[in-house]
């Protein structure tokens, strides 16, 4: 179990289809062959497994991807958002610091993430003790933050696929992006992550007919996504309301596999 988990983490820390990921997969095949060659020799099996465990620990230490906390703070700046449920006409609104809101829901280490073939990395996390408060962040291939998101009150609908649309109305996915180009580029990944989240992650859409039906159904849901240009008319040294410059949600421009998002 430990070796399988470490192997999966190494795959998530490398771009799909990359030469490095190919080498990791090949080394895993070689390990399994060595283990199976031990037959019923328990001492041999334990020796091979222990050696592989040490190799995977060292590999993951080298590949470890940390949440770019400082980059997120610089990207967001002194921006504030309304808490979920507030209306535009609410009086005495207690605005929330967006940096605190985003980083406050990344309380797991290492953070859940997936690295895509173009070098982009998608991070997600949740607030300890309150899984309904979640955050996402995406960096490009150079490690620059392109998007952060505050995700609140998304239901798990895998046990009630027929009423998912209705239950989603209570949630929100507020995206704060570098610009409209970043929104267009990364929106398919955000949608795929949300669909995987609704199904409880670790989905296998092609496993059997039931999974195929669930994956097809969840991708028909209307997701409560809003998007904002984070740097619209920003003024240094002043409290900036991050939701003052909404962006239209573009039509989908590609598909990202739900199987990417595992935790």
Short mmCIF file of C-alpha atoms in Angstrom, two decimals, residues 50-260:
data_model
loop_
_atom_site.label_atom_id
_atom_site.label_comp_id
_atom_site.label_asym_id
_atom_site.label_seq_id
_atom_site.Cartn_x
_atom_site.Cartn_y
_atom_site.Cartn_z
CA UNK A 50 11.89 -2.26 1.31
CA UNK A 51 14.42 -1.28 -1.36
CA UNK A 52 11.63 0.04 -3.61
CA UNK A 53 10.10 1.93 -0.69
CA UNK A 54 13.37 3.73 -0.06
CA UNK A 55 13.75 4.50 -3.78
CA UNK A 56 10.25 5.97 -3.96
CA UNK A 57 10.77 8.11 -0.85
CA UNK A 58 13.95 9.57 -2.37
CA UNK A 59 12.22 10.05 -5.73
CA UNK A 60 9.27 11.90 -4.22
CA UNK A 61 11.58 14.08 -2.14
CA UNK A 62 13.21 15.17 -5.40
CA UNK A 63 9.92 15.63 -7.24
CA UNK A 64 7.95 17.20 -4.38
CA UNK A 65 5.75 20.09 -5.50
CA UNK A 66 4.97 22.61 -2.77
CA UNK A 67 2.13 25.11 -2.77
CA UNK A 68 3.51 28.48 -3.94
CA UNK A 69 2.17 30.39 -0.93
CA UNK A 70 4.26 33.50 -1.51
CA UNK A 71 3.33 33.62 -5.20
CA UNK A 72 -0.35 33.35 -4.34
CA UNK A 73 -0.04 36.20 -1.84
CA UNK A 74 1.71 38.40 -4.42
CA UNK A 75 -0.81 37.51 -7.11
CA UNK A 76 -3.83 38.30 -4.94
CA UNK A 77 -2.36 41.38 -3.27
CA UNK A 78 -4.63 43.39 -0.98
CA UNK A 79 -7.89 42.04 -2.40
CA UNK A 80 -11.08 41.30 -0.47
CA UNK A 81 -14.22 39.30 -1.24
CA UNK A 82 -17.71 39.01 0.15
CA UNK A 83 -18.50 35.90 2.18
CA UNK A 84 -20.78 33.41 0.48
CA UNK A 85 -24.45 34.27 0.81
CA UNK A 86 -23.95 38.05 0.82
CA UNK A 87 -25.97 40.00 -1.71
CA UNK A 88 -24.80 43.10 -3.49
CA UNK A 89 -27.17 45.20 -1.43
CA UNK A 90 -26.13 43.89 1.97
CA UNK A 91 -25.18 46.50 4.52
CA UNK A 92 -22.23 46.31 6.90
CA UNK A 93 -20.59 43.59 4.83
CA UNK A 94 -17.58 42.06 6.55
CA UNK A 95 -15.24 41.53 3.63
CA UNK A 96 -12.77 38.66 3.77
CA UNK A 97 -9.11 39.00 2.80
CA UNK A 98 -8.80 36.88 -0.33
CA UNK A 99 -5.25 35.70 0.41
CA UNK A 100 -6.35 34.45 3.84
CA UNK A 101 -9.38 32.78 2.29
CA UNK A 102 -7.36 30.96 -0.38
CA UNK A 103 -4.42 29.87 1.78
CA UNK A 104 -6.72 29.03 4.71
CA UNK A 105 -8.16 26.11 2.74
CA UNK A 106 -4.77 24.59 1.89
CA UNK A 107 -4.19 22.90 5.24
CA UNK A 108 -2.96 19.53 3.95
CA UNK A 109 0.67 18.75 3.21
CA UNK A 110 1.72 17.94 0.65
CA UNK A 111 -1.11 19.67 -1.22
CA UNK A 112 -3.22 17.64 -3.60
CA UNK A 113 -2.18 18.54 -7.12
CA UNK A 114 -1.73 17.32 -10.67
CA UNK A 115 0.84 18.44 -13.22
CA UNK A 116 -0.30 18.62 -16.84
CA UNK A 117 1.67 17.95 -20.01
CA UNK A 118 2.18 21.68 -20.68
CA UNK A 119 3.89 22.10 -17.29
CA UNK A 120 0.89 23.72 -15.59
CA UNK A 121 0.10 22.54 -12.06
CA UNK A 122 -3.39 22.44 -10.55
CA UNK A 123 -3.48 22.57 -6.72
CA UNK A 124 -6.48 22.02 -4.48
CA UNK A 125 -7.15 21.80 -0.76
CA UNK A 126 -9.77 22.22 1.94
CA UNK A 127 -10.06 23.69 5.40
CA UNK A 128 -9.29 21.21 8.16
CA UNK A 129 -12.53 20.26 9.89
CA UNK A 130 -14.68 21.93 7.22
CA UNK A 131 -14.41 20.23 3.84
CA UNK A 132 -17.07 22.52 2.35
CA UNK A 133 -14.48 25.35 2.25
CA UNK A 134 -12.04 24.60 -0.54
CA UNK A 135 -9.47 26.41 -2.63
CA UNK A 136 -7.80 25.89 -5.97
CA UNK A 137 -4.76 27.48 -7.59
CA UNK A 138 -3.15 27.00 -10.99
CA UNK A 139 0.40 27.83 -12.07
CA UNK A 140 1.68 27.86 -15.62
CA UNK A 141 4.79 26.05 -16.84
CA UNK A 142 7.02 28.81 -15.43
CA UNK A 143 5.45 28.55 -11.98
CA UNK A 144 3.49 31.81 -12.24
CA UNK A 145 0.03 31.88 -10.69
CA UNK A 146 -2.65 32.23 -13.35
CA UNK A 147 -5.80 31.55 -11.33
CA UNK A 148 -6.99 31.09 -7.77
CA UNK A 149 -10.45 30.02 -6.73
CA UNK A 150 -12.65 30.08 -3.63
CA UNK A 151 -14.96 27.07 -3.68
CA UNK A 152 -17.77 26.84 -1.15
CA UNK A 153 -20.55 24.40 -0.31
CA UNK A 154 -20.29 21.99 -3.23
CA UNK A 155 -22.28 18.84 -2.46
CA UNK A 156 -21.18 15.28 -3.09
CA UNK A 157 -23.83 14.10 -5.48
CA UNK A 158 -22.65 10.57 -6.34
CA UNK A 159 -25.49 9.17 -4.21
CA UNK A 160 -28.16 11.39 -5.81
CA UNK A 161 -27.33 11.93 -9.47
CA UNK A 162 -30.88 12.99 -10.36
CA UNK A 163 -30.92 16.14 -8.21
CA UNK A 164 -27.37 17.42 -8.59
CA UNK A 165 -28.37 20.58 -10.48
CA UNK A 166 -30.71 21.67 -7.70
CA UNK A 167 -28.20 20.96 -4.91
CA UNK A 168 -25.45 22.87 -6.72
CA UNK A 169 -27.41 26.12 -6.47
CA UNK A 170 -26.27 26.59 -2.88
CA UNK A 171 -22.58 26.54 -3.80
CA UNK A 172 -20.17 28.83 -5.59
CA UNK A 173 -16.91 28.62 -7.50
CA UNK A 174 -15.41 32.10 -7.60
CA UNK A 175 -12.37 32.31 -9.88
CA UNK A 176 -9.88 35.18 -9.75
CA UNK A 177 -7.72 35.19 -12.84
CA UNK A 178 -4.73 36.98 -14.29
CA UNK A 179 -6.71 37.86 -17.42
CA UNK A 180 -9.36 36.52 -19.78
CA UNK A 181 -6.75 34.47 -21.67
CA UNK A 182 -5.90 32.56 -18.48
CA UNK A 183 -9.61 31.96 -17.84
CA UNK A 184 -10.10 30.57 -21.34
CA UNK A 185 -7.05 28.33 -21.02
CA UNK A 186 -7.71 26.84 -17.59
CA UNK A 187 -11.51 26.76 -17.39
CA UNK A 188 -11.70 23.18 -18.78
CA UNK A 189 -9.42 22.01 -15.95
CA UNK A 190 -11.55 23.82 -13.36
CA UNK A 191 -14.68 22.20 -14.73
CA UNK A 192 -13.09 18.75 -14.75
CA UNK A 193 -11.85 19.20 -11.17
CA UNK A 194 -15.34 20.27 -10.06
CA UNK A 195 -16.99 17.28 -11.71
CA UNK A 196 -14.42 14.96 -10.11
CA UNK A 197 -15.01 16.66 -6.74
CA UNK A 198 -18.77 16.16 -7.02
CA UNK A 199 -18.15 12.45 -7.57
CA UNK A 200 -15.78 12.20 -4.60
CA UNK A 201 -12.53 12.16 -6.64
CA UNK A 202 -10.63 9.02 -7.73
CA UNK A 203 -13.17 8.40 -10.47
CA UNK A 204 -12.84 5.73 -13.17
CA UNK A 205 -15.15 6.85 -15.96
CA UNK A 206 -14.38 3.84 -18.18
CA UNK A 207 -14.43 1.18 -15.46
CA UNK A 208 -17.96 -0.04 -16.09
CA UNK A 209 -21.39 1.06 -17.29
CA UNK A 210 -22.32 2.57 -13.91
CA UNK A 211 -19.22 4.78 -13.84
CA UNK A 212 -19.74 5.79 -17.46
CA UNK A 213 -23.29 6.84 -16.62
CA UNK A 214 -22.20 8.86 -13.58
CA UNK A 215 -19.44 10.66 -15.44
CA UNK A 216 -21.72 11.47 -18.36
CA UNK A 217 -24.44 12.75 -16.02
CA UNK A 218 -22.20 14.94 -13.86
CA UNK A 219 -20.75 16.69 -16.91
CA UNK A 220 -24.23 17.93 -17.81
CA UNK A 221 -24.59 19.88 -14.56
CA UNK A 222 -24.62 23.69 -14.65
CA UNK A 223 -21.69 24.64 -12.45
CA UNK A 224 -21.99 27.81 -10.28
CA UNK A 225 -18.83 29.39 -11.71
CA UNK A 226 -18.15 33.12 -11.66
CA UNK A 227 -14.90 34.74 -12.77
CA UNK A 228 -13.21 38.06 -12.07
CA UNK A 229 -10.27 39.94 -13.48
CA UNK A 230 -8.17 40.22 -10.33
CA UNK A 231 -6.03 43.07 -11.60
CA UNK A 232 -8.82 45.21 -13.00
CA UNK A 233 -8.08 48.84 -11.99
CA UNK A 234 -6.05 47.68 -8.99
CA UNK A 235 -4.62 50.48 -6.84
CA UNK A 236 -1.62 49.84 -4.67
CA UNK A 237 -2.09 50.58 -0.99
CA UNK A 238 -5.89 50.47 -1.05
CA UNK A 239 -8.40 47.76 -0.22
CA UNK A 240 -9.38 46.22 -3.52
CA UNK A 241 -12.71 44.44 -4.00
CA UNK A 242 -11.79 41.40 -6.06
CA UNK A 243 -15.33 40.86 -7.39
CA UNK A 244 -15.79 44.29 -8.93
CA UNK A 245 -14.72 43.29 -12.47
CA UNK A 246 -16.61 40.16 -13.56
CA UNK A 247 -15.62 38.30 -16.71
CA UNK A 248 -17.97 36.37 -18.98
CA UNK A 249 -17.63 32.62 -18.72
CA UNK A 250 -16.40 31.39 -22.12
CA UNK A 251 -17.71 28.33 -23.84
CA UNK A 252 -15.81 25.13 -23.17
CA UNK A 253 -12.69 24.88 -25.34
CA UNK A 254 -11.47 21.37 -24.63
CA UNK A 255 -11.77 18.46 -22.28
CA UNK A 256 -9.66 17.47 -19.30
CA UNK A 257 -9.96 13.95 -17.93
CA UNK A 258 -11.69 13.61 -14.56
CA UNK A 259 -9.27 10.79 -13.74
CA UNK A 260 -6.46 13.36 -13.32
#
